[in-house]
Tab-separated table of C-alpha atoms and ligand atoms in Angstrom:
chain	number	residue	atom	x	y	z
C	1	MET	CA	36.442	-26.786	88.299
C	2	SER	CA	32.864	-26.232	89.207
C	3	LYS	CA	31.064	-22.940	88.999
C	4	THR	CA	32.203	-20.072	86.829
C	5	GLY	CA	30.762	-16.564	87.326
C	6	PRO	CA	28.854	-14.844	84.565
C	7	ASP	CA	31.877	-12.740	83.615
C	8	THR	CA	34.222	-15.649	83.096
C	9	ASN	CA	31.509	-17.326	81.123
C	10	THR	CA	31.123	-14.501	78.660
C	11	LYS	CA	32.962	-14.517	75.390
C	12	SER	CA	33.047	-11.651	72.953
C	13	VAL	CA	32.145	-11.493	69.287
C	14	PHE	CA	32.832	-8.720	66.803
C	15	ILE	CA	30.716	-8.844	63.642
C	16	LYS	CA	31.526	-6.656	60.662
C	17	THR	CA	28.857	-6.393	57.989
C	18	TYR	CA	29.333	-5.529	54.332
C	19	GLY	CA	26.821	-5.325	51.483
C	20	CYS	CA	23.050	-5.155	51.515
C	21	GLN	CA	20.344	-5.071	54.184
C	22	MET	CA	19.966	-8.831	53.975
C	23	ASN	CA	23.444	-9.073	55.408
C	24	VAL	CA	22.562	-6.579	58.135
C	25	TYR	CA	19.587	-8.780	59.053
C	26	ASP	CA	21.726	-11.928	58.955
C	27	SER	CA	24.314	-10.360	61.254
C	28	GLU	CA	21.568	-9.597	63.767
C	29	ARG	CA	20.425	-13.208	63.554
C	30	MET	CA	23.984	-14.458	64.086
C	31	LYS	CA	24.037	-12.438	67.312
C	32	ASP	CA	20.791	-14.162	68.331
C	33	VAL	CA	22.384	-17.565	67.696
C	34	LEU	CA	25.565	-16.720	69.577
C	35	ALA	CA	24.047	-15.070	72.664
C	36	PRO	CA	22.730	-18.319	74.211
C	37	ILE	CA	26.214	-19.861	74.028
C	38	GLY	CA	27.707	-16.931	75.910
C	39	TYR	CA	28.842	-14.499	73.230
C	40	ALA	CA	28.328	-10.799	73.872
C	41	THR	CA	28.729	-8.365	70.965
C	42	VAL	CA	31.630	-5.909	71.100
C	43	ASP	CA	32.412	-2.843	68.957
C	44	SER	CA	36.028	-3.645	68.162
C	45	PRO	CA	37.870	-6.745	66.966
C	46	ASP	CA	40.688	-5.966	69.391
C	47	GLY	CA	40.719	-8.721	71.998
C	48	ALA	CA	37.579	-10.407	70.647
C	49	ASP	CA	37.259	-14.195	70.995
C	50	LEU	CA	35.371	-14.444	67.755
C	51	VAL	CA	35.402	-12.222	64.657
C	52	VAL	CA	32.808	-12.695	61.934
C	53	LEU	CA	33.123	-10.894	58.615
C	54	ASN	CA	29.741	-10.973	56.897
C	55	THR	CA	30.825	-10.325	53.354
C	56	CYS	CA	29.526	-9.075	50.000
C	57	HIS	CA	30.523	-10.335	46.572
C	58	ILE	CA	28.502	-7.988	44.392
C	59	ARG	CA	31.416	-6.036	42.886
C	60	GLU	CA	35.120	-6.749	42.664
C	61	LYS	CA	35.945	-3.985	45.138
C	62	ALA	CA	33.594	-5.461	47.733
C	63	THR	CA	35.387	-8.805	47.543
C	64	GLU	CA	38.871	-7.313	47.666
C	65	LYS	CA	37.943	-5.348	50.792
C	66	VAL	CA	37.328	-8.633	52.582
C	67	TYR	CA	40.809	-9.969	51.889
C	68	SER	CA	42.478	-6.778	53.053
C	69	GLU	CA	40.342	-6.812	56.227
C	70	LEU	CA	41.321	-10.445	56.812
C	71	GLY	CA	44.976	-9.377	56.638
C	72	GLN	CA	44.279	-6.950	59.513
C	73	MET	CA	42.451	-9.623	61.510
C	74	LYS	CA	45.355	-12.006	61.097
C	75	LYS	CA	47.657	-9.444	62.743
C	76	LEU	CA	45.248	-9.033	65.664
C	77	LYS	CA	44.979	-12.784	66.015
C	78	GLN	CA	48.752	-13.108	66.153
C	79	ALA	CA	48.927	-10.305	68.733
C	80	GLN	CA	46.447	-12.325	70.846
C	81	GLY	CA	48.662	-15.400	70.629
C	82	GLY	CA	46.266	-17.071	68.200
C	83	LYS	CA	43.338	-16.815	70.629
C	84	MET	CA	40.813	-15.532	68.162
C	85	THR	CA	38.441	-17.495	65.960
C	86	ILE	CA	37.994	-15.888	62.541
C	87	ALA	CA	34.855	-16.718	60.585
C	88	VAL	CA	33.975	-15.578	57.074
C	89	ALA	CA	30.237	-15.505	56.371
C	90	GLY	CA	28.078	-14.063	53.607
C	91	CYS	CA	28.316	-14.018	49.855
C	92	VAL	CA	32.110	-14.175	49.443
C	93	ALA	CA	32.038	-17.259	51.678
C	94	GLN	CA	29.395	-18.809	49.454
C	95	ALA	CA	31.140	-17.877	46.205
C	96	GLU	CA	34.745	-18.641	47.099
C	97	GLY	CA	34.373	-21.304	49.814
C	98	ALA	CA	37.550	-23.133	50.770
C	99	GLU	CA	39.602	-20.796	48.548
C	100	ILE	CA	39.323	-18.222	51.370
C	101	MET	CA	41.142	-20.506	53.825
C	102	ARG	CA	43.805	-21.140	51.221
C	103	ARG	CA	44.290	-17.414	50.566
C	104	GLN	CA	44.193	-16.527	54.271
C	105	PRO	CA	45.112	-19.463	56.533
C	106	ALA	CA	44.258	-17.429	59.654
C	107	VAL	CA	40.580	-18.026	58.779
C	108	ASP	CA	39.097	-20.785	60.959
C	109	LEU	CA	35.715	-21.263	59.383
C	110	VAL	CA	33.707	-20.301	56.324
C	111	LEU	CA	29.933	-20.349	56.211
C	112	GLY	CA	27.506	-19.329	53.491
C	113	PRO	CA	24.329	-17.268	54.082
C	114	GLN	CA	22.155	-20.356	54.607
C	115	ALA	CA	24.319	-21.885	57.332
C	116	TYR	CA	24.159	-19.350	60.182
C	117	HIS	CA	22.161	-21.635	62.438
C	118	LYS	CA	25.166	-23.984	62.359
C	119	LEU	CA	27.542	-21.363	63.736
C	120	PRO	CA	27.708	-22.728	67.336
C	121	GLU	CA	28.387	-26.238	66.066
C	122	MET	CA	31.110	-24.967	63.761
C	123	ILE	CA	32.786	-22.950	66.508
C	124	ALA	CA	32.804	-26.112	68.627
C	125	ARG	CA	34.479	-27.986	65.769
C	126	VAL	CA	37.198	-25.335	65.578
C	127	HIS	CA	37.791	-25.584	69.325
C	128	ARG	CA	37.920	-29.378	69.142
C	129	SER	CA	40.045	-29.193	65.966
C	130	THR	CA	37.815	-31.787	64.301
C	131	GLY	CA	35.237	-31.804	61.532
C	132	GLU	CA	34.231	-29.679	58.601
C	133	ARG	CA	34.920	-25.948	58.729
C	134	LEU	CA	33.143	-25.065	55.536
C	135	GLU	CA	29.345	-24.901	55.239
C	136	THR	CA	27.947	-23.672	51.963
C	137	GLU	CA	24.821	-25.776	51.434
C	138	PHE	CA	21.604	-24.098	50.310
C	139	GLU	CA	18.877	-24.942	52.816
C	140	THR	CA	17.189	-21.614	53.356
C	141	LEU	CA	14.051	-22.721	55.149
C	142	GLU	CA	16.038	-25.032	57.386
C	143	LYS	CA	17.983	-21.964	58.471
C	144	PHE	CA	14.841	-20.011	59.312
C	145	ASP	CA	13.380	-23.003	61.146
C	146	ALA	CA	16.516	-23.486	63.181
C	147	LEU	CA	17.189	-19.855	64.114
C	148	PRO	CA	15.924	-18.767	67.552
C	149	LYS	CA	12.291	-17.610	67.376
C	150	SER	CA	12.900	-14.543	69.460
C	151	ARG	CA	15.100	-11.673	68.457
C	152	THR	CA	16.708	-8.832	70.286
C	153	ALA	CA	15.371	-5.631	68.765
C	154	ASP	CA	17.834	-2.793	68.539
C	155	GLY	CA	15.727	0.379	68.598
C	156	PRO	CA	12.413	1.349	67.012
C	157	THR	CA	13.230	0.142	63.473
C	158	ALA	CA	13.991	-3.408	62.358
C	159	PHE	CA	14.638	-5.496	59.301
C	160	LEU	CA	12.713	-8.716	58.758
C	161	SER	CA	13.721	-11.107	55.969
C	162	VAL	CA	10.680	-12.624	54.292
C	163	GLN	CA	12.192	-13.924	51.095
C	164	GLU	CA	15.645	-14.971	50.021
C	165	GLY	CA	17.428	-15.801	46.838
C	166	CYS	CA	16.893	-14.989	43.209
C	167	ASP	CA	15.996	-16.859	40.032
C	168	LYS	CA	16.267	-13.898	37.709
C	169	PHE	CA	19.867	-14.387	36.589
C	170	CYS	CA	20.575	-10.870	35.386
C	171	THR	CA	23.705	-11.412	33.322
C	172	PHE	CA	25.897	-9.152	35.488
C	173	CYS	CA	24.878	-10.434	38.914
C	174	VAL	CA	26.288	-12.974	41.393
C	175	VAL	CA	23.293	-13.060	43.742
C	176	PRO	CA	21.559	-16.122	42.194
C	177	TYR	CA	24.813	-18.018	42.771
C	178	THR	CA	25.501	-16.766	46.290
C	179	ARG	CA	21.969	-16.764	47.693
C	180	GLY	CA	20.433	-19.616	45.744
C	181	ALA	CA	16.910	-19.984	44.384
C	182	GLU	CA	13.974	-17.791	45.414
C	183	LEU	CA	12.301	-18.976	48.594
C	184	SER	CA	9.630	-17.340	50.741
C	185	ARG	CA	9.109	-17.835	54.455
C	186	PRO	CA	5.640	-18.977	55.578
C	187	VAL	CA	3.352	-16.180	56.791
C	188	ASP	CA	2.983	-17.802	60.243
C	189	ASP	CA	6.735	-17.823	60.729
C	190	ILE	CA	6.998	-14.147	59.746
C	191	THR	CA	4.038	-13.235	61.975
C	192	LEU	CA	5.734	-14.798	64.982
C	193	GLU	CA	8.923	-12.834	64.393
C	194	ALA	CA	6.949	-9.647	63.663
C	195	ARG	CA	4.942	-9.914	66.919
C	196	ASN	CA	8.152	-10.479	68.823
C	197	LEU	CA	9.664	-7.317	67.314
C	198	ALA	CA	6.518	-5.258	67.917
C	199	SER	CA	6.424	-6.383	71.554
C	200	GLN	CA	9.906	-4.934	71.968
C	201	GLY	CA	8.805	-1.496	70.752
C	202	VAL	CA	9.649	-1.723	67.060
C	203	ARG	CA	7.438	0.787	65.238
C	204	GLU	CA	8.833	0.523	61.722
C	205	VAL	CA	9.577	-2.769	60.033
C	206	GLN	CA	11.331	-3.194	56.724
C	207	LEU	CA	10.538	-6.457	54.961
C	208	LEU	CA	13.558	-7.761	53.117
C	209	GLY	CA	14.206	-9.979	50.151
C	210	GLN	CA	16.512	-10.009	47.158
C	211	ASN	CA	13.241	-9.983	45.194
C	212	VAL	CA	10.858	-9.083	47.951
C	213	ASN	CA	7.859	-8.472	45.705
C	214	ALA	CA	8.211	-12.014	44.324
C	215	TYR	CA	7.116	-13.099	47.828
C	216	HIS	CA	4.835	-16.149	47.750
C	217	GLY	CA	4.883	-17.672	51.225
C	218	ALA	CA	2.589	-20.335	52.645
C	219	ALA	CA	-0.688	-18.779	53.834
C	220	PRO	CA	-1.455	-18.828	57.590
C	221	ALA	CA	-2.552	-22.280	58.752
C	222	ILE	CA	-5.914	-21.029	60.056
C	223	GLU	CA	-6.741	-19.292	56.771
C	224	GLY	CA	-6.163	-22.347	54.595
C	225	GLY	CA	-5.426	-21.599	50.953
C	226	ASP	CA	-2.000	-21.953	49.513
C	227	GLU	CA	0.184	-18.883	49.098
C	228	TRP	CA	0.058	-15.209	49.883
C	229	THR	CA	1.542	-12.331	47.907
C	230	LEU	CA	3.571	-9.471	49.363
C	231	ALA	CA	0.500	-7.211	49.255
C	232	GLN	CA	-1.442	-9.733	51.368
C	233	LEU	CA	1.451	-10.062	53.789
C	234	VAL	CA	1.750	-6.275	54.147
C	235	ARG	CA	-1.972	-5.816	54.848
C	236	HIS	CA	-1.821	-8.639	57.397
C	237	LEU	CA	1.182	-7.130	59.193
C	238	SER	CA	-0.547	-3.738	59.245
C	239	LYS	CA	-3.404	-5.350	61.200
C	240	ILE	CA	-1.562	-7.419	63.790
C	241	GLY	CA	-0.871	-4.222	65.731
C	242	GLY	CA	2.326	-2.656	66.822
C	243	PHE	CA	3.752	-1.424	63.557
C	244	ASP	CA	2.978	2.105	62.429
C	245	ARG	CA	5.218	1.862	59.427
C	246	ILE	CA	5.927	-0.922	56.962
C	247	ARG	CA	8.464	-0.852	54.138
C	248	TYR	CA	9.804	-3.453	51.764
C	249	THR	CA	12.956	-3.768	49.682
C	250	THR	CA	14.251	-4.646	47.071
C	251	SER	CA	11.667	-5.102	44.376
C	252	HIS	CA	11.934	-6.198	40.788
C	253	PRO	CA	9.881	-4.584	37.986
C	254	ARG	CA	8.811	-8.004	36.705
C	255	ASP	CA	7.068	-8.858	39.987
C	256	MET	CA	5.258	-5.580	40.584
C	257	ASP	CA	1.586	-6.580	40.630
C	258	ASP	CA	-1.528	-4.378	40.665
C	259	ASP	CA	-2.446	-5.397	44.202
C	260	LEU	CA	0.859	-4.172	45.621
C	261	ILE	CA	0.360	-0.839	43.876
C	262	ALA	CA	-3.184	-0.748	45.298
C	263	ALA	CA	-1.832	-1.530	48.790
C	264	HIS	CA	0.097	1.746	48.659
C	265	ALA	CA	-3.244	3.532	48.245
C	266	ASP	CA	-5.258	1.568	50.831
C	267	THR	CA	-2.738	0.741	53.595
C	268	PRO	CA	-1.642	3.859	55.483
C	269	GLU	CA	1.106	1.925	57.295
C	270	LEU	CA	2.803	1.230	53.977
C	271	MET	CA	5.308	4.050	53.617
C	272	PRO	CA	5.461	6.182	50.456
C	273	PHE	CA	8.829	4.931	49.283
C	274	LEU	CA	9.579	2.548	46.459
C	275	HIS	CA	13.042	1.246	45.652
C	276	LEU	CA	12.624	-0.298	42.228
C	277	PRO	CA	15.966	-0.780	40.480
C	278	VAL	CA	15.931	-0.310	36.705
C	279	GLN	CA	19.721	-0.576	36.070
C	280	SER	CA	19.510	1.043	32.616
C	281	GLY	CA	17.151	3.193	30.559
C	282	SER	CA	18.047	1.499	27.281
C	283	ASN	CA	15.985	-1.398	25.994
C	284	ASN	CA	19.059	-2.845	24.231
C	285	ILE	CA	20.982	-2.962	27.475
C	286	LEU	CA	18.013	-4.189	29.533
C	287	LYS	CA	17.757	-7.077	27.091
C	288	ALA	CA	21.487	-7.871	27.288
C	289	MET	CA	21.182	-7.717	31.071
C	290	ASN	CA	18.330	-10.269	30.927
C	291	ARG	CA	16.230	-7.997	33.100
C	292	GLY	CA	12.985	-9.288	31.606
C	293	HIS	CA	11.348	-5.853	31.432
C	294	THR	CA	11.476	-2.869	29.127
C	295	ARG	CA	11.966	0.812	29.809
C	296	GLU	CA	8.290	1.394	28.979
C	297	HIS	CA	7.094	-1.259	31.434
C	298	TYR	CA	9.200	0.286	34.178
C	299	LEU	CA	7.999	3.819	33.457
C	300	ASP	CA	4.419	2.587	33.509
C	301	ILE	CA	4.886	1.099	37.007
C	302	MET	CA	6.435	4.320	38.267
C	303	ARG	CA	3.497	6.319	36.865
C	304	ARG	CA	0.950	3.995	38.440
C	305	MET	CA	2.714	4.158	41.788
C	306	LYS	CA	2.550	7.948	41.690
C	307	ASP	CA	-1.144	7.736	40.844
C	308	ALA	CA	-1.755	5.408	43.791
C	309	ARG	CA	0.228	7.579	46.173
C	310	PRO	CA	1.088	11.033	44.809
C	311	ASP	CA	3.747	11.719	47.445
C	312	MET	CA	5.604	8.480	46.629
C	313	ALA	CA	9.401	8.846	46.761
C	314	LEU	CA	11.034	6.820	43.998
C	315	ALA	CA	14.431	5.145	44.190
C	316	SER	CA	16.546	2.969	41.914
C	317	ASP	CA	19.902	1.362	41.224
C	318	PHE	CA	21.853	1.969	38.029
C	319	ILE	CA	24.781	0.291	36.353
C	320	VAL	CA	26.821	2.296	33.832
C	321	GLY	CA	29.263	0.790	31.371
C	322	PHE	CA	27.566	-2.568	30.958
C	323	PRO	CA	29.213	-4.401	28.005
C	324	GLY	CA	28.049	-2.896	24.706
C	325	GLU	CA	26.615	0.279	26.282
C	326	SER	CA	26.870	3.042	23.648
C	327	ASP	CA	26.650	6.796	24.173
C	328	LYS	CA	23.061	6.585	22.968
C	329	ASP	CA	22.236	3.805	25.466
C	330	PHE	CA	23.707	5.900	28.240
C	331	GLU	CA	21.691	8.927	27.078
C	332	ASP	CA	18.573	6.757	27.354
C	333	THR	CA	19.449	6.177	31.009
C	334	MET	CA	19.932	9.919	31.629
C	335	ASP	CA	16.645	10.537	29.902
C	336	LEU	CA	14.806	7.999	32.037
C	337	VAL	CA	16.226	9.609	35.176
C	338	ARG	CA	14.940	13.001	34.012
C	339	GLU	CA	11.535	11.517	33.286
C	340	VAL	CA	11.126	9.694	36.629
C	341	GLY	CA	12.706	12.196	39.025
C	342	TYR	CA	14.300	10.224	41.862
C	343	ALA	CA	14.347	10.925	45.583
C	344	ILE	CA	17.477	8.820	45.867
C	345	ALA	CA	19.396	6.361	43.693
C	346	TYR	CA	22.523	4.239	43.837
C	347	SER	CA	24.751	4.018	40.796
C	348	PHE	CA	27.696	1.789	40.056
C	349	LYS	CA	30.256	1.154	37.360
C	350	TYR	CA	29.738	-2.262	35.845
C	351	SER	CA	32.097	-4.706	37.554
C	352	GLU	CA	32.997	-7.965	35.832
C	353	ARG	CA	32.073	-10.917	38.032
C	354	PRO	CA	33.723	-14.260	37.300
C	355	GLY	CA	31.239	-16.891	36.176
C	356	THR	CA	28.488	-14.467	35.126
C	357	PRO	CA	27.496	-14.294	31.427
C	358	ALA	CA	28.240	-10.572	31.073
C	359	ALA	CA	31.892	-11.107	31.991
C	360	GLU	CA	32.255	-13.053	28.724
C	361	MET	CA	30.443	-10.503	26.552
C	362	PHE	CA	32.036	-8.470	23.773
C	363	GLY	CA	32.196	-4.703	24.039
C	364	GLN	CA	33.529	-4.285	27.569
C	365	VAL	CA	33.504	-0.512	28.163
C	366	PRO	CA	36.839	1.223	28.918
C	367	GLU	CA	37.336	2.448	32.473
C	368	ASP	CA	37.578	6.144	31.536
C	369	VAL	CA	34.241	5.990	29.700
C	370	LYS	CA	32.647	4.285	32.703
C	371	ASN	CA	34.051	6.999	34.953
C	372	GLU	CA	32.720	9.800	32.768
C	373	ARG	CA	29.266	8.274	32.593
C	374	LEU	CA	29.137	7.590	36.305
C	375	GLN	CA	30.080	11.187	37.068
C	376	ALA	CA	27.426	12.569	34.731
C	377	LEU	CA	24.740	10.269	36.126
C	378	GLN	CA	25.666	10.941	39.734
C	379	ALA	CA	25.649	14.708	39.168
C	380	LEU	CA	22.088	14.465	37.848
C	381	LEU	CA	20.986	12.148	40.671
C	382	ARG	CA	22.517	14.449	43.288
C	383	GLU	CA	20.614	17.365	41.801
C	384	GLN	CA	17.355	15.423	42.005
C	385	GLN	CA	18.038	14.194	45.529
C	386	THR	CA	18.820	17.703	46.746
C	387	ALA	CA	15.660	19.027	45.066
C	388	PHE	CA	13.545	16.257	46.572
C	389	ASN	CA	14.853	16.977	50.056
C	390	ALA	CA	14.380	20.727	49.591
C	391	SER	CA	10.770	20.149	48.538
C	392	LYS	CA	9.988	19.233	52.166
C	393	ILE	CA	11.112	22.591	53.579
C	394	GLY	CA	8.135	24.340	55.167
C	395	GLU	CA	6.205	21.085	55.628
C	396	THR	CA	5.392	19.473	58.954
C	397	VAL	CA	6.316	15.823	58.627
C	398	GLN	CA	5.863	12.768	60.821
C	399	VAL	CA	9.237	11.664	62.079
C	400	LEU	CA	10.035	8.416	63.839
C	401	VAL	CA	12.651	9.360	66.423
C	402	THR	CA	15.463	6.819	66.151
C	403	GLY	CA	18.290	8.073	68.364
C	404	THR	CA	20.529	10.829	69.660
C	405	GLY	CA	22.414	12.973	67.161
C	406	ARG	CA	26.059	13.903	67.007
C	407	ASN	CA	25.638	17.245	68.732
C	408	GLU	CA	24.484	17.811	72.300
C	409	GLY	CA	20.707	18.050	72.517
C	410	GLN	CA	20.241	16.839	68.966
C	411	MET	CA	18.096	13.876	67.969
C	412	HIS	CA	17.691	12.079	64.692
C	413	GLY	CA	14.793	10.369	63.067
C	414	ARG	CA	13.314	9.164	59.848
C	415	SER	CA	10.718	10.750	57.591
C	416	PRO	CA	8.063	8.693	55.767
C	417	TRP	CA	10.254	9.066	52.658
C	418	LEU	CA	13.259	7.485	54.393
C	419	GLN	CA	15.092	10.769	54.810
C	420	ALA	CA	17.288	11.329	57.852
C	421	VAL	CA	15.962	14.251	59.940
C	422	HIS	CA	17.969	16.130	62.588
C	423	PHE	CA	16.324	18.315	65.215
C	424	ASP	CA	16.765	19.504	68.780
C	425	ALA	CA	14.794	17.458	71.300
C	426	THR	CA	15.150	15.239	74.336
C	427	PRO	CA	16.052	11.519	74.265
C	428	ASP	CA	12.761	10.492	75.904
C	429	LEU	CA	11.195	10.877	72.453
C	430	ILE	CA	13.106	7.912	71.022
C	431	GLY	CA	10.633	5.422	69.582
C	432	GLN	CA	7.866	8.000	69.153
C	433	ILE	CA	6.426	9.360	65.937
C	434	ILE	CA	6.212	13.116	66.231
C	435	ASP	CA	5.517	16.175	64.094
C	436	VAL	CA	8.636	18.006	62.970
C	437	GLU	CA	8.703	21.238	60.968
C	438	ILE	CA	11.301	21.008	58.239
C	439	VAL	CA	13.425	24.134	58.062
C	440	GLY	CA	16.446	23.043	56.056
C	441	ALA	CA	17.641	20.400	53.628
C	442	SER	CA	20.889	19.137	52.161
C	443	LEU	CA	21.891	16.279	49.889
C	444	ASN	CA	21.703	13.669	52.648
C	445	SER	CA	19.361	14.952	55.320
C	446	LEU	CA	16.722	17.356	56.552
C	447	THR	CA	16.887	19.659	59.536
C	448	GLY	CA	13.798	20.398	61.522
C	449	GLN	CA	12.376	21.712	64.727
C	450	LEU	CA	9.582	20.739	67.044
C	451	PRO	CA	6.431	22.779	66.386
C	452	GLY	CA	6.548	26.008	68.346
C	453	GLN	CA	10.295	25.883	68.830
C	454	SER	CA	11.028	28.677	66.355
C	455	LYS	CA	8.656	31.086	68.134
C	456	GLU	CA	10.456	30.525	71.423
C	457	VAL	CA	13.794	31.216	69.742
C	458	ALA	CA	12.428	34.291	67.984
C	459	ALA	CA	10.832	35.685	71.150
E	1	SAH	N1	17.881	-7.629	43.794
E	1	SAH	C1	18.154	-6.314	43.480
E	1	SAH	C2	19.610	-5.895	43.552
E	1	SAH	C3	20.656	-6.688	44.216
E	1	SAH	S1	22.314	-6.167	44.007
E	1	SAH	C4	17.651	-6.063	42.061
E	1	SAH	O1	17.207	-6.934	41.381
E	1	SAH	O2	17.750	-4.959	41.597
E	1	SAH	C5	22.310	-4.430	44.304
E	1	SAH	C6	22.741	-3.616	43.137
E	1	SAH	O3	24.100	-3.824	42.842
E	1	SAH	C7	22.023	-3.917	41.847
E	1	SAH	O4	20.778	-3.318	41.770
E	1	SAH	C8	22.975	-3.393	40.804
E	1	SAH	O5	22.719	-2.048	40.519
E	1	SAH	C9	24.332	-3.509	41.482
E	1	SAH	N2	25.145	-4.576	40.867
E	1	SAH	C10	24.890	-5.893	40.853
E	1	SAH	N3	25.839	-6.544	40.167
E	1	SAH	C11	26.722	-5.606	39.719
E	1	SAH	C12	27.902	-5.659	38.928
E	1	SAH	N4	28.375	-6.794	38.438
E	1	SAH	N5	28.545	-4.494	38.674
E	1	SAH	C13	28.057	-3.323	39.154
E	1	SAH	N6	26.948	-3.220	39.908
E	1	SAH	C14	26.276	-4.347	40.174
E	2	SF4	FE1	20.787	-9.796	40.838
E	2	SF4	FE2	18.999	-9.447	38.964
E	2	SF4	FE3	18.502	-11.115	40.954
E	2	SF4	FE4	18.559	-8.506	41.404
E	2	SF4	S1	17.104	-9.584	40.081
E	2	SF4	S2	19.513	-10.070	42.627
E	2	SF4	S3	20.150	-7.808	40.017
E	2	SF4	S4	20.045	-11.356	39.392
E	3	F3S	FE1	26.288	-8.390	48.465
E	3	F3S	FE2	25.300	-10.766	48.832
E	3	F3S	FE3	23.849	-8.652	49.399
E	3	F3S	S1	26.585	-10.151	47.174
E	3	F3S	S2	24.577	-7.162	47.932
E	3	F3S	S3	25.708	-9.230	50.397
E	3	F3S	S4	23.131	-10.554	48.546
């Protein structure tokens, strides 16, 4: 057979992403690796040649979800007469490795977060039925070096991983085991990817890392010197042109330096939003968690951030029911929440993770106590989130228009404080930053109108 047309050449891949933004970024990069070998992305696993589950191991529920999803994929694969390659990527792949293929034999290949550049080679091995189908080595920079330099941007916002891995070893957390040691990408490498994104119309970039403010990447070759901090990287990216908005996530209190706080005051492109997880408001629990910071240190950072940028929206993650957490410890958390006042926060019941120190600790908290505490904390956080959103009513805010809304004629966008904003407008505004008057607010979003719109309606 000689020539095949483009259609017969095209294979389809369905990628399902669980977990954090790093996984979202990685899924995008897997698409970039697969496109040159003929894979087009599809929205459903039904009939797909390749299915990739990009998994999360952070809590027990997250891991269990993967196995139930794999059960579904197995049925689809059977319905297709076995003509579907099933790949498991991400943190469950890294943590459980070959065990996944034992538990679900329909899985063809397993690859950890540092192995995505090897995906084409691994697919070829499956098709040839030879060679290793498990790749869980840690070679982070090799991955970044080997991934295609250009990316396909998907709209006016984009993620950009600048740092991976974690050396903090919080006693509850699997990330240091699934993502490996902290590593930062060189500034030149990031600049190349950033320019590529900006040239495709990306206006807002979110720099990612499990400990993004621990960033310490090699300085640009022409500058000499050794390493740059996140603050230096942010200022540099604000100058290369193209980006109107820069964000970063997730930070750790231990790595929050004065210069990064100062950057929030002197770099207008740096958005007024800080996600700084504290996990608990009790010093006893912070110590048992091996967080390496106190409640006081955290509160001091939050105060200084507000001083640097008074409209700063503050965000956090919380864990309730960590082993040994007493009523008083929990009250300390509630108290800290009242003191900080959050724009948004994510809260979880402590989940025992095999192999982590906390799983072996005395004083595991009963499920009903965890439930009660989670409900109380979430009620308070919802109240604060609703109040924060409502505080924008009557203001005219700069909204980056990101896409069309659910209803006819409706568009959605993003405020500087990472709130979703809905308003009536035309799709030609996508990718622009426009003034929107905020007229309503709920727990999860704002509603607005273009300036002057209300007068027309009222007339
Ligand atoms: N690097 C980030 C968080 C990564 S994990 C940081 O240092 O904060 C995202 C969130 O999941 C954590 O902030 C924590 O709140 C939650 N989490 C992690 N391990 C957990 C566990 N074993 N049980 C419950 N929640 C957990
Ligand atoms: Fe996990 Fe702690 Fe590292 Fe965050 S800092 S990824 S919570 S070990
Ligand atoms: Fe989950 Fe791995 Fe992210 S465990 S939260 S996908 S780093």
